Every structure is written in C-alpha cells, then in structure tokens.
Amino acid sequence: MTGPRSQADRDALTVEIVFAVVTGALLAAVLFVAVAGPALFGELGRAQETAWRTAAAIAATAGFVYRVVRVLWLPPRRKGG
C-alpha cells in the first residue's frame, strides 16, 4: 500500500466513474432503441414485440457493462512514445 489517497486522486477517480456510468448509459440507450426499433415503431405481434424488446434489453445491458469495464479496468493507451 502506498498510503491514503490525496483529495485530487479521489476526485479524479470520481470523475472517471461518473464518466464510465454516463457514457455507458448513453450507449445502452442507443443500443436499446436501435435493437428495439421494430418493436417500438412497427406493428408486430405480441410475441415478436416481446422478443425484440428482450433482445434490446440484453444488448443494452451488454453495451453498458462493456463500456464501464473498458473505461475503468483497461489501462489507457498512451500516445507517442
């Protein structure tokens, strides 16, 4: 352990977490609308509509998790070198 974190380090971590969650939520919303488009704007049967919305929810959840993991756990790429 390197000791307690400074306030600047805690603030930077908070900003990273908020960024990850907000961009993940935006990606999830876009994916949901893109996948559920036929169910939201078309005239489908009840079973088809349920299937499209379920697929959209799965895609949105996967997109959200992917974005949060990508931002918080993967090291940033450094330009130059």
PDB file of C-alpha atoms in Angstrom:
ATOM      1  CA  MET A   1       0.000   0.000   0.000  1.00  0.00           C
ATOM      2  CA  THR A   2       1.157   3.471  -0.749  1.00  0.00           C
ATOM      3  CA  GLY A   3      -0.892   5.205   1.936  1.00  0.00           C
ATOM      4  CA  PRO A   4      -4.043   7.255   1.786  1.00  0.00           C
ATOM      5  CA  ARG A   5      -5.043   8.857  -1.469  1.00  0.00           C
ATOM      6  CA  SER A   6      -4.983  12.604  -1.884  1.00  0.00           C
ATOM      7  CA  GLN A   7      -8.154  14.574  -2.489  1.00  0.00           C
ATOM      8  CA  ALA A   8      -7.084  15.132  -6.097  1.00  0.00           C
ATOM      9  CA  ASP A   9      -6.727  11.370  -6.629  1.00  0.00           C
ATOM     10  CA  ARG A  10     -10.171  10.730  -5.135  1.00  0.00           C
ATOM     11  CA  ASP A  11     -11.701  13.468  -7.285  1.00  0.00           C
ATOM     12  CA  ALA A  12     -10.079  12.059 -10.426  1.00  0.00           C
ATOM     13  CA  LEU A  13     -11.409   8.593  -9.608  1.00  0.00           C
ATOM     14  CA  THR A  14     -14.897  10.006  -9.051  1.00  0.00           C
ATOM     15  CA  VAL A  15     -14.797  11.755 -12.418  1.00  0.00           C
ATOM     16  CA  GLU A  16     -13.688   8.525 -14.129  1.00  0.00           C
ATOM     17  CA  ILE A  17     -16.514   6.554 -12.514  1.00  0.00           C
ATOM     18  CA  VAL A  18     -19.154   9.137 -13.452  1.00  0.00           C
ATOM     19  CA  PHE A  19     -17.786   9.288 -16.997  1.00  0.00           C
ATOM     20  CA  ALA A  20     -17.946   5.494 -17.303  1.00  0.00           C
ATOM     21  CA  VAL A  21     -21.511   5.290 -15.989  1.00  0.00           C
ATOM     22  CA  VAL A  22     -22.851   8.201 -18.064  1.00  0.00           C
ATOM     23  CA  THR A  23     -21.268   7.075 -21.328  1.00  0.00           C
ATOM     24  CA  GLY A  24     -22.358   3.502 -20.580  1.00  0.00           C
ATOM     25  CA  ALA A  25     -25.930   4.664 -20.056  1.00  0.00           C
ATOM     26  CA  LEU A  26     -25.884   6.631 -23.311  1.00  0.00           C
ATOM     27  CA  LEU A  27     -24.525   3.622 -25.191  1.00  0.00           C
ATOM     28  CA  ALA A  28     -27.179   1.407 -23.595  1.00  0.00           C
ATOM     29  CA  ALA A  29     -29.940   3.806 -24.628  1.00  0.00           C
ATOM     30  CA  VAL A  30     -28.719   3.946 -28.222  1.00  0.00           C
ATOM     31  CA  LEU A  31     -28.414   0.163 -28.397  1.00  0.00           C
ATOM     32  CA  PHE A  32     -31.870  -0.333 -26.918  1.00  0.00           C
ATOM     33  CA  VAL A  33     -33.544   1.991 -29.408  1.00  0.00           C
ATOM     34  CA  ALA A  34     -31.556   0.536 -32.315  1.00  0.00           C
ATOM     35  CA  VAL A  35     -32.411  -3.072 -31.496  1.00  0.00           C
ATOM     36  CA  ALA A  36     -35.973  -2.489 -30.297  1.00  0.00           C
ATOM     37  CA  GLY A  37     -36.804  -0.201 -33.219  1.00  0.00           C
ATOM     38  CA  PRO A  38     -39.078  -2.697 -34.953  1.00  0.00           C
ATOM     39  CA  ALA A  39     -40.984  -3.298 -31.722  1.00  0.00           C
ATOM     40  CA  LEU A  40     -41.213   0.385 -30.836  1.00  0.00           C
ATOM     41  CA  PHE A  41     -42.196   1.747 -34.237  1.00  0.00           C
ATOM     42  CA  GLY A  42     -43.642  -1.218 -36.109  1.00  0.00           C
ATOM     43  CA  GLU A  43     -46.799  -3.206 -35.862  1.00  0.00           C
ATOM     44  CA  LEU A  44     -45.728  -6.636 -34.652  1.00  0.00           C
ATOM     45  CA  GLY A  45     -47.412  -9.429 -32.826  1.00  0.00           C
ATOM     46  CA  ARG A  46     -47.152  -9.627 -29.066  1.00  0.00           C
ATOM     47  CA  ALA A  47     -44.602 -12.466 -29.122  1.00  0.00           C
ATOM     48  CA  GLN A  48     -42.407 -10.713 -31.692  1.00  0.00           C
ATOM     49  CA  GLU A  49     -42.559  -7.455 -29.794  1.00  0.00           C
ATOM     50  CA  THR A  50     -41.529  -9.207 -26.582  1.00  0.00           C
ATOM     51  CA  ALA A  51     -38.645 -10.940 -28.355  1.00  0.00           C
ATOM     52  CA  TRP A  52     -37.344  -7.674 -29.840  1.00  0.00           C
ATOM     53  CA  ARG A  53     -37.564  -5.871 -26.503  1.00  0.00           C
ATOM     54  CA  THR A  54     -35.817  -8.728 -24.719  1.00  0.00           C
ATOM     55  CA  ALA A  55     -33.028  -8.715 -27.290  1.00  0.00           C
ATOM     56  CA  ALA A  56     -32.773  -4.945 -26.932  1.00  0.00           C
ATOM     57  CA  ALA A  57     -32.506  -5.187 -23.146  1.00  0.00           C
ATOM     58  CA  ILE A  58     -29.761  -7.797 -23.449  1.00  0.00           C
ATOM     59  CA  ALA A  59     -27.850  -5.702 -25.983  1.00  0.00           C
ATOM     60  CA  ALA A  60     -28.216  -2.566 -23.867  1.00  0.00           C
ATOM     61  CA  THR A  61     -27.013  -4.350 -20.732  1.00  0.00           C
ATOM     62  CA  ALA A  62     -24.038  -5.838 -22.561  1.00  0.00           C
ATOM     63  CA  GLY A  63     -23.145  -2.448 -24.032  1.00  0.00           C
ATOM     64  CA  PHE A  64     -23.329  -0.777 -20.633  1.00  0.00           C
ATOM     65  CA  VAL A  65     -21.133  -3.407 -18.976  1.00  0.00           C
ATOM     66  CA  TYR A  66     -18.652  -3.320 -21.859  1.00  0.00           C
ATOM     67  CA  ARG A  67     -18.306   0.458 -21.644  1.00  0.00           C
ATOM     68  CA  VAL A  68     -17.867   0.562 -17.869  1.00  0.00           C
ATOM     69  CA  VAL A  69     -15.283  -2.230 -17.931  1.00  0.00           C
ATOM     70  CA  ARG A  70     -13.455  -0.622 -20.837  1.00  0.00           C
ATOM     71  CA  VAL A  71     -13.203   2.746 -19.092  1.00  0.00           C
ATOM     72  CA  LEU A  72     -12.454   1.590 -15.552  1.00  0.00           C
ATOM     73  CA  TRP A  73     -10.381  -1.582 -15.875  1.00  0.00           C
ATOM     74  CA  LEU A  74      -8.418  -1.360 -19.083  1.00  0.00           C
ATOM     75  CA  PRO A  75      -5.306   0.805 -18.971  1.00  0.00           C
ATOM     76  CA  PRO A  76      -5.392   3.921 -21.120  1.00  0.00           C
ATOM     77  CA  ARG A  77      -3.332   3.886 -24.296  1.00  0.00           C
ATOM     78  CA  ARG A  78      -0.561   6.411 -24.309  1.00  0.00           C
ATOM     79  CA  LYS A  79       0.035   8.393 -27.481  1.00  0.00           C
ATOM     80  CA  GLY A  80       3.557   8.938 -28.635  1.00  0.00           C
ATOM     81  CA  GLY A  81       6.417   7.018 -27.325  1.00  0.00           C
TER      82      GLY A  81
END
